[in-house]
Coordinates of C-alpha atoms and ligand atoms in Angstrom, one line a residue:
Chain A
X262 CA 89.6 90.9 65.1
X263 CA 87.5 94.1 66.5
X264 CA 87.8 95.9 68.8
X265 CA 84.5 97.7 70.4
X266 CA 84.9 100.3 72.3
X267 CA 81.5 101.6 73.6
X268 CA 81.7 104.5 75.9
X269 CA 78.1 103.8 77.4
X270 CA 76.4 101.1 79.3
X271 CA 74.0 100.7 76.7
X272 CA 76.2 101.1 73.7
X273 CA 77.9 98.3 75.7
X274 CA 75.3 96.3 75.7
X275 CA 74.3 96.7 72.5
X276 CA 77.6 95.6 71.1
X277 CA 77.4 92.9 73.7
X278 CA 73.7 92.1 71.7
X279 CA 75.3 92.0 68.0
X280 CA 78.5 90.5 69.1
X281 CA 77.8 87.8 71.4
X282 CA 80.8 86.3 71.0
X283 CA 82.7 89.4 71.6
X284 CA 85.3 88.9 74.8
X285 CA 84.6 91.4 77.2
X286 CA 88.0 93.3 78.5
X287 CA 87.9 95.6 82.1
X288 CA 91.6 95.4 83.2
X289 CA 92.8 92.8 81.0
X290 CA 94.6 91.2 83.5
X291 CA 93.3 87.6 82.7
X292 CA 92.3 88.5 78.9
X293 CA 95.5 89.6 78.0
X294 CA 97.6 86.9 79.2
X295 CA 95.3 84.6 77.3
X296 CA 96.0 86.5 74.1
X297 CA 99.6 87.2 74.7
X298 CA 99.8 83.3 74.9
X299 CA 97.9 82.9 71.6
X300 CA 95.6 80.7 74.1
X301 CA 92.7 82.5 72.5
X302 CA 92.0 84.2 69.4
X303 CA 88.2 86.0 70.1
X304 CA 86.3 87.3 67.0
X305 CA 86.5 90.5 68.6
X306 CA 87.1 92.7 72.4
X307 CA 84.9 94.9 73.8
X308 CA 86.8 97.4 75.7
X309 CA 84.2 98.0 78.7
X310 CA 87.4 100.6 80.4
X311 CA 85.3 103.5 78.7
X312 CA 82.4 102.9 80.1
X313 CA 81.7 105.4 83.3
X314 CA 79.0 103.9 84.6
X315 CA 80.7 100.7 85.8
X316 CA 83.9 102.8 87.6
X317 CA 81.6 103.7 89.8
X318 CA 80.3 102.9 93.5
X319 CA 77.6 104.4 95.2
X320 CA 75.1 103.9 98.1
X321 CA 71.8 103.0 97.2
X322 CA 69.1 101.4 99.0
X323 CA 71.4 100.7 102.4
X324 CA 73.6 98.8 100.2
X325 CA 77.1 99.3 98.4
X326 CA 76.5 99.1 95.0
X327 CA 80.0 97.9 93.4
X328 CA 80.2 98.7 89.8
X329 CA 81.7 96.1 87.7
X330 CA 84.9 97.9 86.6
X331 CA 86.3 99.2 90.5
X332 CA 89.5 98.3 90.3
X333 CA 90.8 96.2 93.4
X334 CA 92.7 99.4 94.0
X335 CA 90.1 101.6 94.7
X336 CA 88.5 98.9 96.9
X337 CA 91.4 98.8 99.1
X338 CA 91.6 102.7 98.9
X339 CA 88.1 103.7 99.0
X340 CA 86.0 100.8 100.2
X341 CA 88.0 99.3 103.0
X342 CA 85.8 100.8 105.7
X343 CA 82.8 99.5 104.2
X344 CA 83.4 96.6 102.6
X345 CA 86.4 95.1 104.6
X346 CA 86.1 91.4 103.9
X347 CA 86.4 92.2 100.2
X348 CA 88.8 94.7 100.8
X349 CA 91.1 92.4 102.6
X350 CA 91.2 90.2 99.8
X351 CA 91.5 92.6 97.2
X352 CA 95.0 93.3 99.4
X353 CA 96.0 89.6 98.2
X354 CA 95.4 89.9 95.4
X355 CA 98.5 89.6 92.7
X356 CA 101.0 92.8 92.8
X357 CA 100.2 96.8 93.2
X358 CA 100.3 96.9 89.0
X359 CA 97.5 94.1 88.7
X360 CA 95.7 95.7 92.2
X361 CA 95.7 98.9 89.5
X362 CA 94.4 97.6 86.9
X363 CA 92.2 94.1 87.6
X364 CA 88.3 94.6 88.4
X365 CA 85.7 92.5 90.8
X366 CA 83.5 92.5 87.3
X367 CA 86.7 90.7 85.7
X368 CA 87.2 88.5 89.2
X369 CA 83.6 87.2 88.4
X370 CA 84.0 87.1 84.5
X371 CA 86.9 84.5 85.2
X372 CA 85.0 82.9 87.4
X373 CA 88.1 80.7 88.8
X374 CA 87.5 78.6 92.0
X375 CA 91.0 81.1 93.1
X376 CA 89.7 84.1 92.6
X377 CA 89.7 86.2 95.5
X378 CA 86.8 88.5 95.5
X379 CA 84.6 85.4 95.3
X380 CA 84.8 84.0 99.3
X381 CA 84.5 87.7 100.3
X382 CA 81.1 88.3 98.3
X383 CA 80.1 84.7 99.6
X384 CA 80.4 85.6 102.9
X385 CA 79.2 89.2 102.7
X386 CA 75.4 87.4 100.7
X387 CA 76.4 90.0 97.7
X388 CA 73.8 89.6 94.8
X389 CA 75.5 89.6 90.9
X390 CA 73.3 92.1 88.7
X391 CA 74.1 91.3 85.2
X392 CA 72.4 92.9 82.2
X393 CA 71.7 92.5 78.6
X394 CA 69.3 94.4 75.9
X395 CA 66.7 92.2 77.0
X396 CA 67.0 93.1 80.5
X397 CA 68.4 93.2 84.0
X398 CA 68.6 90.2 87.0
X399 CA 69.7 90.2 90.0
X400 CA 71.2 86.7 91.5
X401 CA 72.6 85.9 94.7
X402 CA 76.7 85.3 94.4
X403 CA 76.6 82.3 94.4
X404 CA 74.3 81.0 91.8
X405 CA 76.3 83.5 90.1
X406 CA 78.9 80.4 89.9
X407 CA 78.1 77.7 88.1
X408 CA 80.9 75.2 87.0
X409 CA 85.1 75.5 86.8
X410 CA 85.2 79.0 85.6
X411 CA 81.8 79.0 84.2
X412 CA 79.3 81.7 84.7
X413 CA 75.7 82.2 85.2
X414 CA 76.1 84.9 82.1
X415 CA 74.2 84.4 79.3
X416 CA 76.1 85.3 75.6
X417 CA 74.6 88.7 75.3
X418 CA 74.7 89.6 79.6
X419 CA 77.2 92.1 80.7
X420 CA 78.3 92.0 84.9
X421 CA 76.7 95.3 85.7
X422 CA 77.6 95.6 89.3
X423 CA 77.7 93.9 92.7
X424 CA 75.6 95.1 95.4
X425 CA 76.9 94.4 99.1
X426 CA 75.7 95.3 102.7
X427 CA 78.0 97.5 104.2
X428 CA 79.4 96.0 106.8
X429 CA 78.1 95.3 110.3
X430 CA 80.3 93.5 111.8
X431 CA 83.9 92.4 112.0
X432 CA 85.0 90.3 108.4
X433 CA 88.1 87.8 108.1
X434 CA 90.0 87.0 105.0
X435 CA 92.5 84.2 105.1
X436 CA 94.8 82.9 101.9
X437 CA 97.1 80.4 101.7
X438 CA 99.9 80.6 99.2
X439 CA 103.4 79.8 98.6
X440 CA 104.7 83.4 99.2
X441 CA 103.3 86.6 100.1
X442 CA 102.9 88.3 97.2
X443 CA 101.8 87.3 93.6
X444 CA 100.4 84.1 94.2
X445 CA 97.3 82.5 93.2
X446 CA 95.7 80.9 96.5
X447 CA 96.5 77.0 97.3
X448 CA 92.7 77.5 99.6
X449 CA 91.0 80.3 100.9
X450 CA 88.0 81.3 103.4
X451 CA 87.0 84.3 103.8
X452 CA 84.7 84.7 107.0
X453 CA 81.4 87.7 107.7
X454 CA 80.3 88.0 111.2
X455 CA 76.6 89.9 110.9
X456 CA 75.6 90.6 114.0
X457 CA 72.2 92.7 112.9
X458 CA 70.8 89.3 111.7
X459 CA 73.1 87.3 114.4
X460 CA 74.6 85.5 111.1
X461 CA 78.0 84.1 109.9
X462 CA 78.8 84.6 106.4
X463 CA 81.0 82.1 105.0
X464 CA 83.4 81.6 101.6
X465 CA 85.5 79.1 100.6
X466 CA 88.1 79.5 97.5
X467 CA 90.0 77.1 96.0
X468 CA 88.6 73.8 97.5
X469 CA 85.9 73.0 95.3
X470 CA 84.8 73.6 91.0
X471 CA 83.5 76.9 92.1
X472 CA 83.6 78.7 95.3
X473 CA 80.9 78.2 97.4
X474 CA 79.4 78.9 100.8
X475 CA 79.8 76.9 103.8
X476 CA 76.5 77.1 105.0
X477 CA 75.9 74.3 107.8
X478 CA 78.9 76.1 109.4
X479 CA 77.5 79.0 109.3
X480 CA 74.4 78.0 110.3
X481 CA 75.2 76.3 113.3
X482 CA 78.0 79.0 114.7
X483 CA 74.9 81.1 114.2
X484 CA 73.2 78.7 116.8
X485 CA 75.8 78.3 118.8
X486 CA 76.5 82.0 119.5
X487 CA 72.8 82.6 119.9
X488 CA 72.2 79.7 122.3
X489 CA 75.1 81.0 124.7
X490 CA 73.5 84.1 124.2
X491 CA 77.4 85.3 123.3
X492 CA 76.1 88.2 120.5
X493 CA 74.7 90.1 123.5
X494 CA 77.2 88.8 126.6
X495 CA 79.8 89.5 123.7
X496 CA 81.6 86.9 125.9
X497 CA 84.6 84.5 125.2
X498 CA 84.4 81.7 121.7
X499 CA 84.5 78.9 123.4
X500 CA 86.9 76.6 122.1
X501 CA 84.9 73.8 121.2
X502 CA 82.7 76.2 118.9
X503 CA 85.6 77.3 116.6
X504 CA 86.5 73.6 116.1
X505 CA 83.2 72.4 115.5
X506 CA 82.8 75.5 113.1
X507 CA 85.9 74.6 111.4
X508 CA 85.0 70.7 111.2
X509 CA 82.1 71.8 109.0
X510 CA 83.4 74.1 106.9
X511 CA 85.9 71.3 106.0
X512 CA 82.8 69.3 105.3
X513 CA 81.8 71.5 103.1
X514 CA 84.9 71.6 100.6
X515 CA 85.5 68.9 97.7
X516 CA 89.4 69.6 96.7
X517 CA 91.4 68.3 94.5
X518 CA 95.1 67.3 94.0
X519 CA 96.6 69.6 91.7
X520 CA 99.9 71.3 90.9
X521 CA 99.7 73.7 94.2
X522 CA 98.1 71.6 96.9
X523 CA 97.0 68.3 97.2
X524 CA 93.2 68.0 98.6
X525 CA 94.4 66.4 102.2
X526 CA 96.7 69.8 102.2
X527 CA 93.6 72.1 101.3
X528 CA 91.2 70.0 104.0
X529 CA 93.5 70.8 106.6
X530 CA 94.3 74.2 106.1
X531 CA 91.3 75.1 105.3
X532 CA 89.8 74.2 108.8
X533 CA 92.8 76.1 110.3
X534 CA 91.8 78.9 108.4
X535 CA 88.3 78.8 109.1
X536 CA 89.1 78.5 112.8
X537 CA 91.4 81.7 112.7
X538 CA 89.0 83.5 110.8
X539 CA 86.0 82.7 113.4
X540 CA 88.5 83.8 116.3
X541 CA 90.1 86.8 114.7
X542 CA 86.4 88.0 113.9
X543 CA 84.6 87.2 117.0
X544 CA 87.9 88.9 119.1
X545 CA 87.3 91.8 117.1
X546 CA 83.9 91.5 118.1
X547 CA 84.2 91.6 121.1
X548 CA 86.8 94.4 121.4
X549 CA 84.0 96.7 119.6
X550 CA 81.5 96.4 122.5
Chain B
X287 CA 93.5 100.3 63.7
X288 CA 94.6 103.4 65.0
X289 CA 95.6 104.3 68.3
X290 CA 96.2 108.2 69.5
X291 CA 98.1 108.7 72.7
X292 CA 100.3 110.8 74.3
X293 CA 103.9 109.4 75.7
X294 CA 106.1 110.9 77.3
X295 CA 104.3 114.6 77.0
X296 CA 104.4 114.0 73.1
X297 CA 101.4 113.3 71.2
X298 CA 102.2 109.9 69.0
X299 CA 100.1 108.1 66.4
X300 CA 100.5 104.6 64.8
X301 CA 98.8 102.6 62.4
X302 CA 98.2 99.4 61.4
X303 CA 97.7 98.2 64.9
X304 CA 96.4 94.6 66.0
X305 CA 93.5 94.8 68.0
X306 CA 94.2 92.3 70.1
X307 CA 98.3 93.2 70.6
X308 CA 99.2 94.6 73.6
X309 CA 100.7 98.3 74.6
X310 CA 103.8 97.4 75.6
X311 CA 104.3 96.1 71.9
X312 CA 103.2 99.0 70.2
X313 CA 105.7 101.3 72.8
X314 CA 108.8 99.3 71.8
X315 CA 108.1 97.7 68.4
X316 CA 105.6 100.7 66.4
X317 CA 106.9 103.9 68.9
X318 CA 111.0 102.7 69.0
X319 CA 110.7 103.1 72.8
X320 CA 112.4 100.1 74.0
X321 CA 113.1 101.0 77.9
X322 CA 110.0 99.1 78.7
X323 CA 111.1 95.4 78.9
X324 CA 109.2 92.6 77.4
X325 CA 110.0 89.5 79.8
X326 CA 106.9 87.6 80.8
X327 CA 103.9 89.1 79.2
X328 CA 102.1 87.6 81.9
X329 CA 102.1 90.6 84.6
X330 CA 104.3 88.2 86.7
X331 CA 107.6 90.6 86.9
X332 CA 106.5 93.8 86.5
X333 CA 109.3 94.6 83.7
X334 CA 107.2 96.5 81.7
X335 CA 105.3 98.7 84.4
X336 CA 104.3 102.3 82.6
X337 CA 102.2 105.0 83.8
X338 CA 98.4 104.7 82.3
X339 CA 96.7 107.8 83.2
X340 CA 99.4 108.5 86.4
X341 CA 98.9 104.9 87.6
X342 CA 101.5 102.3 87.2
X343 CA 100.6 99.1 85.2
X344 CA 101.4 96.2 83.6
X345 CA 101.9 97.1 79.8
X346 CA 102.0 93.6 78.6
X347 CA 98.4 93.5 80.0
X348 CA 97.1 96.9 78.4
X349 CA 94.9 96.1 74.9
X350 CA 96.3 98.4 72.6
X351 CA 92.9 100.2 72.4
X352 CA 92.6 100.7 75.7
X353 CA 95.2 103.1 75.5
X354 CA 94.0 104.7 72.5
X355 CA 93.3 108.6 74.1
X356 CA 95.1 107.6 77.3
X357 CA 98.4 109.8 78.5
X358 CA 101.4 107.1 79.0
X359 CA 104.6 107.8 81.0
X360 CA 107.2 105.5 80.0
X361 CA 111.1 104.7 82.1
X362 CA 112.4 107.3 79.1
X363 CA 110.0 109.9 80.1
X364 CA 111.3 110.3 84.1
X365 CA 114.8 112.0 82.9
X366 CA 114.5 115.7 83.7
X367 CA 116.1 117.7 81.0
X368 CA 118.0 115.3 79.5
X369 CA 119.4 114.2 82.8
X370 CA 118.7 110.8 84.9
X371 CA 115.7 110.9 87.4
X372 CA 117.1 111.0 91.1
X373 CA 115.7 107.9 91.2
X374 CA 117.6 105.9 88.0
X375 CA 121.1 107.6 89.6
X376 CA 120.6 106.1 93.0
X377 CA 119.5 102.7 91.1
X378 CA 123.4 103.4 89.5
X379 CA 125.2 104.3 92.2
X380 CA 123.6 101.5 94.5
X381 CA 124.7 98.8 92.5
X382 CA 121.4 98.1 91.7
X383 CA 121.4 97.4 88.3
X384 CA 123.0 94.3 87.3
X385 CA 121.9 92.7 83.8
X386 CA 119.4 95.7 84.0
X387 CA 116.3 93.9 82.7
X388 CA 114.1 94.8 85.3
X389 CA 115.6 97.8 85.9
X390 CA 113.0 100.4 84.1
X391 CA 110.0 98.4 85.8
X392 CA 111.6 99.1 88.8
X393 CA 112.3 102.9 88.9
X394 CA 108.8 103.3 87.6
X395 CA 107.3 101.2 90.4
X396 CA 109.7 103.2 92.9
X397 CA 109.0 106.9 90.7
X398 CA 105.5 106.2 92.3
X399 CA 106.3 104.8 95.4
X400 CA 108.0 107.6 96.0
X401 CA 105.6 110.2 94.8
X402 CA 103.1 109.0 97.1
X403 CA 105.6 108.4 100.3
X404 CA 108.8 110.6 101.3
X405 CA 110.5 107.8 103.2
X406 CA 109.7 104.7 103.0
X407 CA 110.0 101.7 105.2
X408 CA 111.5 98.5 104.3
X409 CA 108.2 96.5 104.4
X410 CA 106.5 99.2 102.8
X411 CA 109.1 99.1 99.9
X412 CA 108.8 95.4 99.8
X413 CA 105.1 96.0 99.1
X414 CA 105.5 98.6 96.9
X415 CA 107.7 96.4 94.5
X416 CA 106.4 93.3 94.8
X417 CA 105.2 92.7 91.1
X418 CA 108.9 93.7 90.0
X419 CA 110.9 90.6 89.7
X420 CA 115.2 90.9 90.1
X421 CA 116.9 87.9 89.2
X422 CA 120.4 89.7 89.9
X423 CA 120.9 91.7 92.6
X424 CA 119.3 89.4 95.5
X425 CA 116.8 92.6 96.1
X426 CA 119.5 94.3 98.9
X427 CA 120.9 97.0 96.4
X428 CA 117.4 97.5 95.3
X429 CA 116.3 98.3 98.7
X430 CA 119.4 100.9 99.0
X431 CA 118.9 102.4 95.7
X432 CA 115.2 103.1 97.4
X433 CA 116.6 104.6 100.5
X434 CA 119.5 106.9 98.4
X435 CA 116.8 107.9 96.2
X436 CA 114.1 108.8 98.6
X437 CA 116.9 110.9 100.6
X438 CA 117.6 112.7 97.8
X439 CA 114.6 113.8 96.8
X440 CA 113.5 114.5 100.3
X441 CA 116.8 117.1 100.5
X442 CA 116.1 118.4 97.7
X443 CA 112.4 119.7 98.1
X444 CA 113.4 120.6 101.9
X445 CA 116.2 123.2 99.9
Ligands
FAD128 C1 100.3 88.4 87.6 C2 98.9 88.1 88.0 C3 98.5 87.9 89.3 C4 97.2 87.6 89.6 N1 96.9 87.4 90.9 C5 95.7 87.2 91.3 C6 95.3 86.9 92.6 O1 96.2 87.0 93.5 N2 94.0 86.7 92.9 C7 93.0 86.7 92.0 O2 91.9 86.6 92.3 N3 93.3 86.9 90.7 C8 94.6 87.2 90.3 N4 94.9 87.4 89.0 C9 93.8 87.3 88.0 C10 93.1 88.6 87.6 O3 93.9 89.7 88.0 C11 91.8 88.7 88.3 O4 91.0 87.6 87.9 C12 91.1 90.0 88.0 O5 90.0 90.2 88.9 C13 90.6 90.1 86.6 O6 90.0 91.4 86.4 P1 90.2 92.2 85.1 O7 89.4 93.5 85.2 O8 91.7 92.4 84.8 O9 89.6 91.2 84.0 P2 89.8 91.0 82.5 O10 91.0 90.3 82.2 O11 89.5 92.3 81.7 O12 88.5 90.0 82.2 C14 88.4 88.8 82.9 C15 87.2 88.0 82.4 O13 86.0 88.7 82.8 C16 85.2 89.1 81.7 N5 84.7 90.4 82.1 C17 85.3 91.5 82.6 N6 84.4 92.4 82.9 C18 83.2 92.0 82.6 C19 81.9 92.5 82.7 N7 81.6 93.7 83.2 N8 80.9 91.8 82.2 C20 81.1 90.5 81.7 N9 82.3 89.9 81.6 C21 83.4 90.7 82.1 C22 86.2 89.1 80.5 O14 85.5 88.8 79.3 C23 87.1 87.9 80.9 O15 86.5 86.7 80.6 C24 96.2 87.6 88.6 C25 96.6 87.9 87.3 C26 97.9 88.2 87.0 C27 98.2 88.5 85.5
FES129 S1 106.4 91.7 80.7 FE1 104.7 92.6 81.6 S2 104.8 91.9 83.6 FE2 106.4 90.8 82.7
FES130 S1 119.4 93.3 87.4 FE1 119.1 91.5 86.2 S2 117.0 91.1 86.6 FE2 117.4 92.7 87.9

């Protein structure tokens, strides 16, 4: 085996471009267990820890721009003002040790229907810049996913960064699991109110192949509010609203029955959860006029 | 391949290292320091948490290379002139160690806590240690060794 350890973006990406099949590592956190496991044997790891350029975040054309390699750590630390929906997920994630040490770039690289950066970005409208020799893109999150832990990333690509709106408006993260700490989510939903556009951002996790928007929910809590003129009046949810809301983000999910939940399980909470999420937000909301 | 790192303040070299093994394996089976405990090797119980670079992680989950330049604290790096770290005493004397397998993840996880936070509240200690699995002590002397420890050290500054 190799092991590459490229100390800049493009020497990165020029190993990435001779090695294609060269298993990318940030906090190892999912690659290691895999090789610990002898569950994969890759011709060679490219160490992308070295690499300064993706530790980094910085504001850049009104947005956040998330470097691959921000540990959920510094997200929580560092990034919770901005970027709350993400950083309220970041809090669920695993234990302190793999909050130090796993990265949004290695959430994405995974690319499991669990993962929990994935509703956040969903809901937030983040776009996935991904690079190789040949090239940069830019692609909205969620074409970013593209089958059971199956990426949009082409053999040669790197994750660069992720680029987010700061927010402008109260965000919601919700996770159901069998304990509080250290658990992979049974169903998630992670909820963006943007009041600047009058849109709700929405994200489910673990209720589909990949995680995915609800976006007839969103769409029609967006019409709701506006038609009740509630963004302005910043008056009461009305009832009604949050259900209908969470009927259709239930709509929107295609669970299965596996080992932690079985799909009638995830269908249900995962209304519940939408319905909090709406509420929570929009009392926030309203509490910030 | 070679890996370069300092542990423990000393600067150590191995060779012959596996790039795809992890750096808990070189610490205990290529550097003799066994006080880091191999029980998972999944980041599940937290039995192997080390300083990288001042921040505590998984060492089942470090690559090897990763390491390679990096300045590791291991549990046998905390004792202050040859003595126990106030914190592995109060771990002792609170009955907190039982079999004693995830006792070196433990202090390290509470070393930091309690760099970062003189007195602790339960919920925030809870927190703090939740990627350290017990299967002993029911968690209670745990919580106690916390407290004793975070006393002592607050005492001891205040002097
Ligand atoms: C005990 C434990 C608990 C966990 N709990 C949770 C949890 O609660 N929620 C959750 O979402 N996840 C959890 N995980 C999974 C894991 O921590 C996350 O998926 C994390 O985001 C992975 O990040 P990493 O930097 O460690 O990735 P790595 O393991 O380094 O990489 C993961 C994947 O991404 C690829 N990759 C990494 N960076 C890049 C890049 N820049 N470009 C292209 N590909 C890249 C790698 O090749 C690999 O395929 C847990 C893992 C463990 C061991
Ligand atoms: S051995 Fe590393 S977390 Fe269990
Ligand atoms: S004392 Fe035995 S596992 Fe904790």
């Amino acid at each position: 085996m190799d092991f590459l350890r490229p100390d800049s973006w493009a020497d990165a990406l020029a190993a990435k471009a001779e090695h294609p099949d060269a298993v990318p590592i940030a906090g190892g956190t999912d690659v290691m267990v895999e090789l610990n496991f002898d569950r994969r044997r890759p011709a060679a790891l490219l160490d992308l820890t070295r690499v300064d350029d993706l530790s980094q975040w910085y504001q850049q054309d009104g947005l956040v721009r998330l470097g691959a390699g921000v540990t959920f750590a510094r997200l929580i630390s560092e990034l919770g003002d901005q970027l709350p929906g993400l950083a309220m997920a970041s809090r669920t994630v695993g234990s302190p040790q793999i909050r130090n040490r796993g990265t949004v770039g290695g959430n994405l690289g995974t690319a499991s229907p669990a993962g929990d950066a994935h509703p956040a970005l969903l809901a937030a409208g983040a776009e996935v810049e991904v690079e190789s020799v040949r090239g940069s893109r830019r692609m909205p999150v969620s074409d970013f996913y593209v089958g059971v832990k199956r990426n949009a990333l082409e053999p040669d690509e790197l994750i660069r960064a992720v680029w987010i709106a700061p927010a402008t408006g109260p965000q919601q993260y919700s996770k159901i699991g069998t304990r509080n700490a250290m658990v992979i989510a049974v169903c998630a939903f992670g909820l963006a109110l943007h009041p600047s556009r009058k849109t709700v951002g929405t994200g489910i996790g673990s209720a589909a192949p990949t995680p995915r928007v609800a976006a007839q929910a969103g769409t029609f809590a967006a019409n709701a509010l506006e038609e009740a003129g509630l963004w302005e009046s910043r008056g009461e949810l009305p009832p009604s609203l949050a259900q209908e809301f969470a009927e259709q983000v239930q709509a929107a999910a295609s669970p299965i029955d596996d080992i932690r939940g079985s799909a009638a399980y995830r269908l249900l909470s995962l209304s519940v959860m939408a319905r909090r999420c709406l509420v929570w937000a929009w009392t926030d909301y309203r509490k910030a006029a | 391949m070679r890996i370069t790192t300092t542990v423990n303040g000393e600067q150590r070299q191995v060779d012959d290292v596996w790039e795809g093994e992890s750096l808990l394996y070189v610490l205990r089976e290529r550097m003799a320091l066994p006080g880091s405990k191999n029980a998972c090797e999944q980041g599940e119980c937290g039995a192997c948490t080390v300083y990288l670079d001042h921040v505590p992680v998984c060492a089942c989950l470090v690559a090897a290379g990763q390491a390679d330049g990096r300045e590791i604290v291991t549990v046998e790096g905390l004792q202050v002139e040859g003595e126990l770290h106030p914190v592995q005493r109060a771990f002792v004397e609170a009955g907190a160690v039982q079999c004693g397998f995830c006792t070196p993840g433990l202090v390290v996880a509470t070393h930091d806590l309690l760099e970062r936070s003189g007195q602790p509240s339960d919920p925030e200690i809870r927190e703090a240690l939740a990627g350290n699995l017990c299967r002993c002590t029911g968690y209670e002397k745990i919580l106690d060794a916390v407290h004793l420890a975070a006393d002592r050290l607050s005492t001891s500054e205040k002097q």
